[in-house]
PDB file of C-alpha atoms in Angstrom:
ATOM      1  CA  MET A 290      43.467 129.514 117.316  1.00 36.00           C
ATOM      2  CA  SER A 291      44.278 126.840 114.612  1.00 48.00           C
ATOM      3  CA  ASP A 292      46.882 124.372 115.633  1.00 64.00           C
ATOM      4  CA  THR A 293      48.014 124.059 112.057  1.00 87.00           C
ATOM      5  CA  ALA A 294      52.129 123.510 111.755  1.00 92.00           C
ATOM      6  CA  VAL A 295      54.009 126.261 110.454  1.00 95.00           C
ATOM      7  CA  PHE A 296      56.985 125.038 107.886  1.00 96.00           C
ATOM      8  CA  ALA A 297      60.284 126.839 107.528  1.00 98.00           C
ATOM      9  CA  ALA A 298      63.634 125.898 105.875  1.00 98.00           C
ATOM     10  CA  GLY A 299      67.115 126.894 106.425  1.00 98.00           C
ATOM     11  CA  GLY A 300      70.683 125.741 106.584  1.00 98.00           C
ATOM     12  CA  VAL A 301      74.783 125.180 108.107  1.00 98.00           C
ATOM     13  CA  VAL A 302      76.266 127.657 105.839  1.00 98.00           C
ATOM     14  CA  TRP A 303      79.499 126.604 105.714  1.00 98.00           C
ATOM     15  CA  ARG A 304      83.080 127.476 104.531  1.00 98.00           C
ATOM     16  CA  MET A 305      87.176 126.863 104.585  1.00 97.00           C
ATOM     17  CA  VAL A 306      89.504 129.455 105.557  1.00 97.00           C
ATOM     18  CA  GLU A 307      93.226 128.412 105.797  1.00 96.00           C
ATOM     19  CA  GLY A 308      92.283 124.517 106.052  1.00 95.00           C
ATOM     20  CA  ARG A 309      89.739 125.624 109.112  1.00 97.00           C
ATOM     21  CA  LEU A 310      86.229 125.167 108.763  1.00 98.00           C
ATOM     22  CA  LEU A 311      84.092 127.654 109.838  1.00 98.00           C
ATOM     23  CA  VAL A 312      79.955 127.637 110.016  1.00 98.00           C
ATOM     24  CA  LEU A 313      77.648 131.097 109.829  1.00 98.00           C
ATOM     25  CA  LEU A 314      75.749 132.436 112.601  1.00 98.00           C
ATOM     26  CA  ILE A 315      73.101 135.111 112.687  1.00 97.00           C
ATOM     27  CA  HIS A 316      72.149 137.481 115.003  1.00 97.00           C
ATOM     28  CA  ARG A 317      68.903 138.916 114.954  1.00 95.00           C
ATOM     29  CA  THR A 318      68.250 141.998 115.583  1.00 91.00           C
ATOM     30  CA  ALA A 319      64.704 141.911 117.090  1.00 87.00           C
ATOM     31  CA  TYR A 320      65.171 138.684 119.224  1.00 89.00           C
ATOM     32  CA  VAL A 321      68.588 139.587 120.494  1.00 93.00           C
ATOM     33  CA  ASP A 322      69.560 135.975 119.695  1.00 96.00           C
ATOM     34  CA  VAL A 323      72.151 134.118 117.762  1.00 98.00           C
ATOM     35  CA  THR A 324      70.931 131.079 115.370  1.00 98.00           C
ATOM     36  CA  LEU A 325      71.074 129.683 111.956  1.00 98.00           C
ATOM     37  CA  PRO A 326      69.766 131.069 108.816  1.00 98.00           C
ATOM     38  CA  LYS A 327      66.600 129.719 108.292  1.00 97.00           C
ATOM     39  CA  GLY A 328      62.651 131.133 107.465  1.00 97.00           C
ATOM     40  CA  LYS A 329      59.078 130.594 106.713  1.00 97.00           C
ATOM     41  CA  VAL A 330      57.721 128.649 103.450  1.00 97.00           C
ATOM     42  CA  ASP A 331      56.070 131.165 100.866  1.00 96.00           C
ATOM     43  CA  PRO A 332      53.121 129.953  99.117  1.00 94.00           C
ATOM     44  CA  GLY A 333      53.945 128.016  96.306  1.00 92.00           C
ATOM     45  CA  GLU A 334      57.528 127.107  97.352  1.00 96.00           C
ATOM     46  CA  THR A 335      59.400 123.769  98.062  1.00 97.00           C
ATOM     47  CA  LEU A 336      61.281 123.437 101.355  1.00 98.00           C
ATOM     48  CA  ALA A 337      64.327 123.473  99.021  1.00 98.00           C
ATOM     49  CA  GLU A 338      63.264 126.835  97.483  1.00 98.00           C
ATOM     50  CA  THR A 339      62.840 128.202 100.504  1.00 98.00           C
ATOM     51  CA  ALA A 340      65.819 127.304 102.191  1.00 98.00           C
ATOM     52  CA  VAL A 341      67.895 128.814  99.374  1.00 98.00           C
ATOM     53  CA  ARG A 342      65.780 131.584  99.328  1.00 98.00           C
ATOM     54  CA  GLU A 343      66.212 132.051 102.757  1.00 98.00           C
ATOM     55  CA  ILE A 344      69.876 132.181 103.004  1.00 98.00           C
ATOM     56  CA  PHE A 345      70.332 134.611 100.727  1.00 98.00           C
ATOM     57  CA  GLU A 346      67.837 137.179 102.312  1.00 97.00           C
ATOM     58  CA  GLU A 347      69.233 136.987 105.522  1.00 97.00           C
ATOM     59  CA  THR A 348      72.125 136.953 104.671  1.00 97.00           C
ATOM     60  CA  GLY A 349      73.080 138.142 100.748  1.00 98.00           C
ATOM     61  CA  ILE A 350      74.710 134.896 100.174  1.00 98.00           C
ATOM     62  CA  ARG A 351      73.318 132.639  97.166  1.00 98.00           C
ATOM     63  CA  VAL A 352      73.830 128.801  97.996  1.00 98.00           C
ATOM     64  CA  SER A 353      73.333 125.684  96.434  1.00 98.00           C
ATOM     65  CA  LEU A 354      71.966 123.354  98.947  1.00 98.00           C
ATOM     66  CA  GLY A 355      74.157 119.695 100.412  1.00 98.00           C
ATOM     67  CA  VAL A 356      72.982 117.169 102.112  1.00 98.00           C
ATOM     68  CA  PRO A 357      69.749 117.357 104.497  1.00 98.00           C
ATOM     69  CA  VAL A 358      71.088 117.807 108.041  1.00 98.00           C
ATOM     70  CA  GLY A 359      67.986 117.521 110.313  1.00 97.00           C
ATOM     71  CA  VAL A 360      64.158 118.775 111.245  1.00 98.00           C
ATOM     72  CA  SER A 361      63.414 120.555 114.173  1.00 96.00           C
ATOM     73  CA  ARG A 362      60.346 121.448 116.115  1.00 94.00           C
ATOM     74  CA  TYR A 363      59.169 123.177 118.611  1.00 90.00           C
ATOM     75  CA  ARG A 364      56.023 125.111 120.150  1.00 89.00           C
ATOM     76  CA  MET A 365      55.586 128.877 119.048  1.00 87.00           C
ATOM     77  CA  PRO A 366      54.503 131.889 121.507  1.00 86.00           C
ATOM     78  CA  ASN A 367      51.241 131.144 119.463  1.00 86.00           C
ATOM     79  CA  LYS A 368      51.242 127.284 120.871  1.00 86.00           C
ATOM     80  CA  ARG A 369      51.344 126.480 116.585  1.00 91.00           C
ATOM     81  CA  GLN A 370      54.169 123.914 115.870  1.00 93.00           C
ATOM     82  CA  LYS A 371      57.124 125.299 113.885  1.00 94.00           C
ATOM     83  CA  ILE A 372      58.503 122.224 111.735  1.00 97.00           C
ATOM     84  CA  VAL A 373      62.185 123.442 110.018  1.00 98.00           C
ATOM     85  CA  HIS A 374      64.495 121.505 107.616  1.00 98.00           C
ATOM     86  CA  TYR A 375      68.230 122.312 107.355  1.00 98.00           C
ATOM     87  CA  TRP A 376      70.297 121.425 104.931  1.00 98.00           C
ATOM     88  CA  ALA A 377      74.050 121.670 104.576  1.00 98.00           C
ATOM     89  CA  ALA A 378      75.363 124.368 102.678  1.00 98.00           C
ATOM     90  CA  GLU A 379      78.550 125.474 101.422  1.00 98.00           C
ATOM     91  CA  ALA A 380      79.315 129.408 100.949  1.00 98.00           C
ATOM     92  CA  SER A 381      81.675 129.371  97.635  1.00 97.00           C
ATOM     93  CA  ASP A 382      84.650 132.323  98.059  1.00 96.00           C
ATOM     94  CA  GLU A 383      82.507 134.398  94.990  1.00 97.00           C
ATOM     95  CA  ALA A 384      79.505 134.279  96.868  1.00 98.00           C
ATOM     96  CA  ILE A 385      80.768 135.718  99.831  1.00 97.00           C
ATOM     97  CA  ARG A 386      82.601 138.381  97.802  1.00 97.00           C
ATOM     98  CA  ASP A 387      78.897 139.048  95.769  1.00 97.00           C
ATOM     99  CA  SER A 388      76.646 139.345  99.055  1.00 96.00           C
ATOM    100  CA  ALA A 389      75.352 142.787  99.162  1.00 95.00           C
ATOM    101  CA  PHE A 390      74.298 141.961 103.036  1.00 96.00           C
ATOM    102  CA  VAL A 391      74.356 145.014 105.535  1.00 95.00           C
ATOM    103  CA  PRO A 392      72.815 145.603 108.986  1.00 94.00           C
ATOM    104  CA  ASN A 393      69.256 145.478 109.120  1.00 94.00           C
ATOM    105  CA  LYS A 394      66.111 145.548 110.682  1.00 94.00           C
ATOM    106  CA  GLU A 395      66.185 141.812 111.426  1.00 94.00           C
ATOM    107  CA  ILE A 396      69.525 140.661 111.090  1.00 96.00           C
ATOM    108  CA  ALA A 397      71.881 142.650 112.682  1.00 96.00           C
ATOM    109  CA  GLY A 398      75.180 141.040 111.881  1.00 97.00           C
ATOM    110  CA  LEU A 399      76.990 137.823 110.540  1.00 97.00           C
ATOM    111  CA  GLU A 400      79.215 135.380 112.282  1.00 97.00           C
ATOM    112  CA  TRP A 401      81.986 132.818 111.176  1.00 98.00           C
ATOM    113  CA  VAL A 402      82.935 130.815 113.762  1.00 98.00           C
ATOM    114  CA  SER A 403      84.627 127.438 114.435  1.00 98.00           C
ATOM    115  CA  PRO A 404      82.185 124.325 114.961  1.00 98.00           C
ATOM    116  CA  ARG A 405      82.907 124.814 118.623  1.00 97.00           C
ATOM    117  CA  LYS A 406      82.443 128.702 119.482  1.00 98.00           C
ATOM    118  CA  ALA A 407      79.310 128.264 117.617  1.00 98.00           C
ATOM    119  CA  LEU A 408      77.798 125.447 119.552  1.00 98.00           C
ATOM    120  CA  SER A 409      78.208 127.885 122.872  1.00 98.00           C
ATOM    121  CA  ARG A 410      76.983 130.581 121.214  1.00 97.00           C
ATOM    122  CA  LEU A 411      73.809 129.437 119.346  1.00 98.00           C
ATOM    123  CA  SER A 412      70.454 130.682 121.727  1.00 97.00           C
ATOM    124  CA  TYR A 413      68.492 127.550 121.186  1.00 96.00           C
ATOM    125  CA  PRO A 414      68.506 123.573 121.794  1.00 96.00           C
ATOM    126  CA  VAL A 415      67.083 123.025 118.428  1.00 96.00           C
ATOM    127  CA  ASP A 416      69.838 124.903 116.548  1.00 97.00           C
ATOM    128  CA  ILE A 417      72.551 123.322 118.464  1.00 98.00           C
ATOM    129  CA  GLU A 418      70.827 120.160 117.451  1.00 98.00           C
ATOM    130  CA  ILE A 419      71.042 120.390 113.676  1.00 98.00           C
ATOM    131  CA  LEU A 420      74.657 121.887 113.729  1.00 98.00           C
ATOM    132  CA  GLU A 421      75.530 118.396 115.810  1.00 98.00           C
ATOM    133  CA  ASN A 422      74.082 116.629 112.667  1.00 98.00           C
ATOM    134  CA  PHE A 423      76.616 118.629 110.312  1.00 98.00           C
ATOM    135  CA  LEU A 424      79.298 117.757 112.441  1.00 98.00           C
ATOM    136  CA  LYS A 425      78.633 114.138 112.564  1.00 97.00           C
ATOM    137  CA  LEU A 426      78.583 113.938 108.922  1.00 95.00           C
ATOM    138  CA  VAL A 427      81.672 116.338 109.036  1.00 96.00           C
ATOM    139  CA  GLY A 428      83.330 113.892 111.501  1.00 95.00           C
ATOM    140  CA  ASP A 429      82.672 110.272 109.117  1.00 93.00           C
ATOM    141  CA  GLY A 430      84.840 113.182 106.455  1.00 92.00           C
ATOM    142  CA  ILE A 431      81.869 114.404 104.674  1.00 93.00           C
ATOM    143  CA  LEU A 432      82.016 117.981 103.677  1.00 94.00           C
ATOM    144  CA  SER A 433      82.000 118.515 100.137  1.00 96.00           C
ATOM    145  CA  THR A 434      79.724 116.699  98.414  1.00 97.00           C
ATOM    146  CA  PHE A 435      77.848 117.072  95.114  1.00 98.00           C
ATOM    147  CA  PRO A 436      74.092 115.534  94.013  1.00 98.00           C
ATOM    148  CA  ILE A 437      73.361 113.609  90.686  1.00 98.00           C
ATOM    149  CA  VAL A 438      69.288 114.039  90.516  1.00 98.00           C
ATOM    150  CA  VAL A 439      67.056 111.137  89.122  1.00 98.00           C
ATOM    151  CA  LEU A 440      64.354 112.901  87.390  1.00 98.00           C
ATOM    152  CA  ARG A 441      60.923 111.574  86.150  1.00 98.00           C
ATOM    153  CA  HIS A 442      59.497 112.872  83.125  1.00 98.00           C
ATOM    154  CA  GLY A 443      56.261 114.600  83.922  1.00 98.00           C
ATOM    155  CA  LYS A 444      52.748 113.778  83.160  1.00 98.00           C
ATOM    156  CA  ALA A 445      52.784 112.224  79.581  1.00 98.00           C
ATOM    157  CA  VAL A 446      49.347 111.888  76.872  1.00 97.00           C
ATOM    158  CA  SER A 447      48.871 108.250  77.419  1.00 95.00           C
ATOM    159  CA  ARG A 448      49.292 105.683  75.321  1.00 92.00           C
ATOM    160  CA  ASP A 449      46.001 104.353  74.756  1.00 93.00           C
ATOM    161  CA  ASP A 450      45.511 108.127  73.316  1.00 94.00           C
ATOM    162  CA  TRP A 451      48.475 108.539  71.352  1.00 95.00           C
ATOM    163  CA  LYS A 452      48.532 107.073  67.788  1.00 93.00           C
ATOM    164  CA  GLY A 453      52.090 107.800  66.897  1.00 94.00           C
ATOM    165  CA  ALA A 454      55.897 106.901  67.744  1.00 95.00           C
ATOM    166  CA  ASP A 455      56.085 106.344  72.255  1.00 95.00           C
ATOM    167  CA  ALA A 456      59.099 108.474  72.093  1.00 97.00           C
ATOM    168  CA  ALA A 457      57.129 110.926  70.573  1.00 97.00           C
ATOM    169  CA  ARG A 458      54.307 111.756  72.888  1.00 97.00           C
ATOM    170  CA  PRO A 459      53.796 114.778  74.166  1.00 98.00           C
ATOM    171  CA  LEU A 460      53.469 115.849  77.800  1.00 98.00           C
ATOM    172  CA  THR A 461      49.968 116.688  79.204  1.00 98.00           C
ATOM    173  CA  ASP A 462      49.027 120.313  80.404  1.00 98.00           C
ATOM    174  CA  ARG A 463      49.411 118.713  83.652  1.00 98.00           C
ATOM    175  CA  GLY A 464      52.883 117.569  82.689  1.00 98.00           C
ATOM    176  CA  VAL A 465      54.101 121.018  81.591  1.00 98.00           C
ATOM    177  CA  LYS A 466      53.064 122.499  84.867  1.00 98.00           C
ATOM    178  CA  GLN A 467      54.978 119.584  86.594  1.00 98.00           C
ATOM    179  CA  ALA A 468      58.067 120.987  83.997  1.00 98.00           C
ATOM    180  CA  ALA A 469      57.887 124.569  84.983  1.00 98.00           C
ATOM    181  CA  ALA A 470      57.106 123.599  88.811  1.00 97.00           C
ATOM    182  CA  ALA A 471      60.314 121.731  88.946  1.00 98.00           C
ATOM    183  CA  VAL A 472      62.735 124.234  88.210  1.00 98.00           C
ATOM    184  CA  GLY A 473      63.062 126.088  91.345  1.00 97.00           C
ATOM    185  CA  PRO A 474      63.613 122.921  93.140  1.00 97.00           C
ATOM    186  CA  LEU A 475      66.250 121.577  90.970  1.00 98.00           C
ATOM    187  CA  ARG A 476      68.184 124.605  91.062  1.00 98.00           C
ATOM    188  CA  ALA A 477      68.229 124.945  94.852  1.00 98.00           C
ATOM    189  CA  PHE A 478      70.473 121.652  94.469  1.00 98.00           C
ATOM    190  CA  GLY A 479      73.020 123.649  91.758  1.00 98.00           C
ATOM    191  CA  VAL A 480      72.298 121.842  88.918  1.00 97.00           C
ATOM    192  CA  ARG A 481      74.345 122.214  85.971  1.00 95.00           C
ATOM    193  CA  LYS A 482      73.844 119.629  83.663  1.00 98.00           C
ATOM    194  CA  ILE A 483      71.041 118.160  82.232  1.00 98.00           C
ATOM    195  CA  ILE A 484      71.058 114.667  80.705  1.00 98.00           C
ATOM    196  CA  SER A 485      68.001 113.552  79.555  1.00 98.00           C
ATOM    197  CA  SER A 486      66.494 110.786  77.719  1.00 98.00           C
ATOM    198  CA  GLY A 487      65.839 111.626  73.842  1.00 97.00           C
ATOM    199  CA  ALA A 488      61.826 111.372  74.121  1.00 98.00           C
ATOM    200  CA  VAL A 489      59.705 114.399  74.113  1.00 98.00           C
ATOM    201  CA  ARG A 490      58.531 114.075  77.264  1.00 98.00           C
ATOM    202  CA  CYS A 491      61.741 113.768  78.905  1.00 98.00           C
ATOM    203  CA  VAL A 492      62.989 116.438  76.649  1.00 98.00           C
ATOM    204  CA  ALA A 493      60.252 118.671  77.223  1.00 98.00           C
ATOM    205  CA  THR A 494      60.694 117.808  80.796  1.00 98.00           C
ATOM    206  CA  VAL A 495      63.791 119.797  81.542  1.00 98.00           C
ATOM    207  CA  THR A 496      63.143 122.308  78.748  1.00 98.00           C
ATOM    208  CA  PRO A 497      62.384 125.227  81.380  1.00 98.00           C
ATOM    209  CA  LEU A 498      65.283 124.146  83.211  1.00 98.00           C
ATOM    210  CA  ALA A 499      67.219 124.756  80.506  1.00 98.00           C
ATOM    211  CA  ALA A 500      66.158 127.771  79.596  1.00 98.00           C
ATOM    212  CA  ALA A 501      66.584 129.011  83.160  1.00 98.00           C
ATOM    213  CA  LEU A 502      70.291 128.109  83.425  1.00 98.00           C
ATOM    214  CA  GLY A 503      71.067 128.836  80.458  1.00 98.00           C
ATOM    215  CA  LYS A 504      72.238 125.120  79.221  1.00 98.00           C
ATOM    216  CA  ARG A 505      71.465 122.657  76.857  1.00 98.00           C
ATOM    217  CA  ILE A 506      69.917 119.535  76.997  1.00 98.00           C
ATOM    218  CA  THR A 507      72.467 116.398  76.692  1.00 98.00           C
ATOM    219  CA  ARG A 508      70.053 113.709  74.809  1.00 98.00           C
ATOM    220  CA  GLU A 509      71.060 110.499  76.090  1.00 97.00           C
ATOM    221  CA  PRO A 510      69.867 107.559  74.063  1.00 94.00           C
ATOM    222  CA  GLY A 511      71.377 105.148  76.679  1.00 94.00           C
ATOM    223  CA  LEU A 512      68.580 106.406  79.198  1.00 97.00           C
ATOM    224  CA  SER A 513      65.087 106.052  77.020  1.00 97.00           C
ATOM    225  CA  GLN A 514      62.481 103.744  77.365  1.00 96.00           C
ATOM    226  CA  ASP A 515      62.598 102.311  73.775  1.00 96.00           C
ATOM    227  CA  ALA A 516      66.764 101.168  74.512  1.00 96.00           C
ATOM    228  CA  TRP A 517      65.345 100.235  77.953  1.00 96.00           C
ATOM    229  CA  GLU A 518      62.546  97.471  76.599  1.00 95.00           C
ATOM    230  CA  ALA A 519      65.358  96.394  73.804  1.00 95.00           C
ATOM    231  CA  GLY A 520      67.465  95.499  76.335  1.00 94.00           C
ATOM    232  CA  ASP A 521      70.365  98.394  74.753  1.00 92.00           C
ATOM    233  CA  ALA A 522      69.803 100.673  77.612  1.00 91.00           C
ATOM    234  CA  GLN A 523      73.557 101.915  78.313  1.00 94.00           C
ATOM    235  CA  VAL A 524      72.701 103.156  81.799  1.00 97.00           C
ATOM    236  CA  ARG A 525      76.066 102.285  83.459  1.00 97.00           C
ATOM    237  CA  ALA A 526      78.154 103.962  81.180  1.00 96.00           C
ATOM    238  CA  VAL A 527      75.647 107.150  81.648  1.00 97.00           C
ATOM    239  CA  VAL A 528      76.030 106.943  85.628  1.00 97.00           C
ATOM    240  CA  GLY A 529      79.572 106.046  85.450  1.00 97.00           C
ATOM    241  CA  LYS A 530      80.899 109.479  83.793  1.00 96.00           C
ATOM    242  CA  ARG A 531      78.127 111.319  85.899  1.00 97.00           C
ATOM    243  CA  VAL A 532      80.327 109.999  89.305  1.00 97.00           C
ATOM    244  CA  ARG A 533      83.632 110.381  87.873  1.00 96.00           C
ATOM    245  CA  THR A 534      83.056 114.121  86.731  1.00 96.00           C
ATOM    246  CA  ARG A 535      81.934 114.940  90.085  1.00 96.00           C
ATOM    247  CA  LYS A 536      79.645 117.962  88.806  1.00 96.00           C
ATOM    248  CA  PRO A 537      76.233 118.318  90.140  1.00 98.00           C
ATOM    249  CA  ALA A 538      73.833 116.872  87.573  1.00 98.00           C
ATOM    250  CA  VAL A 539      70.071 116.160  86.512  1.00 98.00           C
ATOM    251  CA  LEU A 540      69.127 112.309  84.872  1.00 98.00           C
ATOM    252  CA  CYS A 541      65.516 112.793  83.102  1.00 98.00           C
ATOM    253  CA  SER A 542      64.088 109.407  82.115  1.00 98.00           C
ATOM    254  CA  HIS A 543      61.728 106.521  82.725  1.00 98.00           C
ATOM    255  CA  GLY A 544      59.705 104.968  85.492  1.00 97.00           C
ATOM    256  CA  PRO A 545      61.124 101.498  84.473  1.00 97.00           C
ATOM    257  CA  VAL A 546      64.675 102.502  83.782  1.00 98.00           C
ATOM    258  CA  LEU A 547      65.070 104.453  86.986  1.00 98.00           C
ATOM    259  CA  PRO A 548      65.647 101.319  89.177  1.00 96.00           C
ATOM    260  CA  ASP A 549      68.191 100.560  86.832  1.00 96.00           C
ATOM    261  CA  ILE A 550      70.023 104.052  87.265  1.00 97.00           C
ATOM    262  CA  LEU A 551      69.868 103.880  91.143  1.00 97.00           C
ATOM    263  CA  ALA A 552      71.893 100.293  91.045  1.00 96.00           C
ATOM    264  CA  GLU A 553      74.117 101.944  89.156  1.00 96.00           C
ATOM    265  CA  LEU A 554      74.677 104.644  91.240  1.00 97.00           C
ATOM    266  CA  ALA A 555      75.026 102.051  94.310  1.00 96.00           C
ATOM    267  CA  LEU A 556      77.215 100.311  92.215  1.00 95.00           C
ATOM    268  CA  ALA A 557      79.295 102.906  90.896  1.00 96.00           C
ATOM    269  CA  THR A 558      79.719 104.352  94.769  1.00 96.00           C
ATOM    270  CA  GLY A 559      80.385 101.003  96.535  1.00 94.00           C
ATOM    271  CA  THR A 560      76.951 101.406  98.495  1.00 93.00           C
ATOM    272  CA  LEU A 561      75.198  98.195  99.569  1.00 87.00           C
ATOM    273  CA  ARG A 562      72.122  98.214  98.294  1.00 82.00           C
ATOM    274  CA  GLY A 563      68.844  98.179  99.655  1.00 83.00           C
ATOM    275  CA  SER A 564      65.322  98.553  99.991  1.00 80.00           C
ATOM    276  CA  TYR A 565      65.921 102.556  99.744  1.00 85.00           C
ATOM    277  CA  LEU A 566      66.864 101.834  96.550  1.00 92.00           C
ATOM    278  CA  GLY A 567      63.477 100.965  95.524  1.00 92.00           C
ATOM    279  CA  SER A 568      61.977 103.699  97.396  1.00 93.00           C
ATOM    280  CA  ALA A 569      64.006 106.395  95.706  1.00 96.00           C
ATOM    281  CA  SER A 570      63.645 104.634  91.828  1.00 96.00           C
ATOM    282  CA  ALA A 571      59.346 104.238  92.534  1.00 96.00           C
ATOM    283  CA  LEU A 572      58.907 107.604  91.990  1.00 97.00           C
ATOM    284  CA  GLU A 573      55.226 109.218  90.540  1.00 97.00           C
ATOM    285  CA  VAL A 574      55.709 111.454  87.247  1.00 98.00           C
ATOM    286  CA  GLY A 575      57.305 114.638  88.037  1.00 98.00           C
ATOM    287  CA  ALA A 576      59.357 114.108  90.678  1.00 98.00           C
ATOM    288  CA  PHE A 577      62.716 113.848  91.629  1.00 98.00           C
ATOM    289  CA  SER A 578      65.549 111.804  94.165  1.00 98.00           C
ATOM    290  CA  VAL A 579      68.788 113.774  94.929  1.00 98.00           C
ATOM    291  CA  VAL A 580      71.351 110.841  95.306  1.00 98.00           C
ATOM    292  CA  HIS A 581      74.332 112.980  97.913  1.00 98.00           C
ATOM    293  CA  LEU A 582      77.723 111.522  96.986  1.00 97.00           C
ATOM    294  CA  SER A 583      80.974 112.971  98.413  1.00 96.00           C
ATOM    295  CA  ALA A 584      83.475 115.140  96.247  1.00 95.00           C
ATOM    296  CA  THR A 585      86.675 113.862  97.345  1.00 93.00           C
ATOM    297  CA  ASN A 586      86.048 110.512  97.359  1.00 92.00           C
ATOM    298  CA  PRO A 587      82.908 109.594  95.403  1.00 93.00           C
ATOM    299  CA  GLY A 588      83.471 105.790  96.211  1.00 91.00           C
ATOM    300  CA  SER A 589      83.027 105.855  99.617  1.00 91.00           C
ATOM    301  CA  GLY A 590      79.270 105.501  99.151  1.00 94.00           C
ATOM    302  CA  ILE A 591      76.125 107.183  98.717  1.00 96.00           C
ATOM    303  CA  VAL A 592      75.885 109.765 101.449  1.00 96.00           C
ATOM    304  CA  MET A 593      71.864 110.384 101.189  1.00 96.00           C
ATOM    305  CA  ILE A 594      69.069 110.170  99.079  1.00 97.00           C
ATOM    306  CA  GLU A 595      66.054 112.358  99.795  1.00 97.00           C
ATOM    307  CA  THR A 596      63.058 112.539  97.409  1.00 97.00           C
ATOM    308  CA  HIS A 597      60.849 115.366  96.265  1.00 97.00           C
ATOM    309  CA  GLU A 598      57.640 115.066  95.040  1.00 96.00           C
ATOM    310  CA  PRO A 599      55.919 116.963  92.062  1.00 94.00           C
ATOM    311  CA  LYS A 600      54.310 120.366  93.539  1.00 88.00           C
ATOM    312  CA  VAL A 601      51.534 119.576  91.099  1.00 91.00           C
TER     313      VAL A 601
END
């Protein structure tokens, strides 16, 4: 029997009703248990995509992911290890109204309960631990968040192989595939605003996302490598505006510019600088870091940063 781990993802789905925090529990039919929504990764999916898909399939509720709230590990009856990644995920009133959930052979029902009741009703200690992680954030005053995603462009034709202007360098075939593959993971975090360096390789990286969302790309010269090399980059102004608007956004730029973007995000939110900023900005082509900020008080500091590698 293979000892290869099985990966899955899910979420702590929450909503506010008349000022009260409620979380969503799943009553499963076959297992006669109470759990958090989750499911196995499908081939070609990232964990973030899996979490959004599984929450929708089990509850009918479309969500965008908030902050990560932990990873559970346990042995299944066949002795293989199961590793489940969880995110917080707010269920909007509109998403709940749009849910077409009906009891089925897998899910007997859904239940919105207070966190205290949820802790007493969950069937498994690993789920209780995940909910407790979520409640620690709530206790720290962090509930509603928004992401600013820092994306490095996909693989481009090298400078040595390109005779034209650097800003005109196109993506390679691999870069085109990376751009397409990034759409699902970026949508999982609810990105709505797309801001890019004007360089061809950056614009091409976010073009599939813009098409999928039906959004236009805002070309920002202040994020370009040419401006950065000339000392004319306007990273502070771009980042400051994104923090003030408190809307989910992606900033697509270049390797040398990324450390400045992360540093300005720390500065704009009153966050202590540390080595974690370097790790979050040292992205390979096609990778991105999700910077989670408090929607009610973004100046309280970066809540969390997670980095996602390209699928191709």
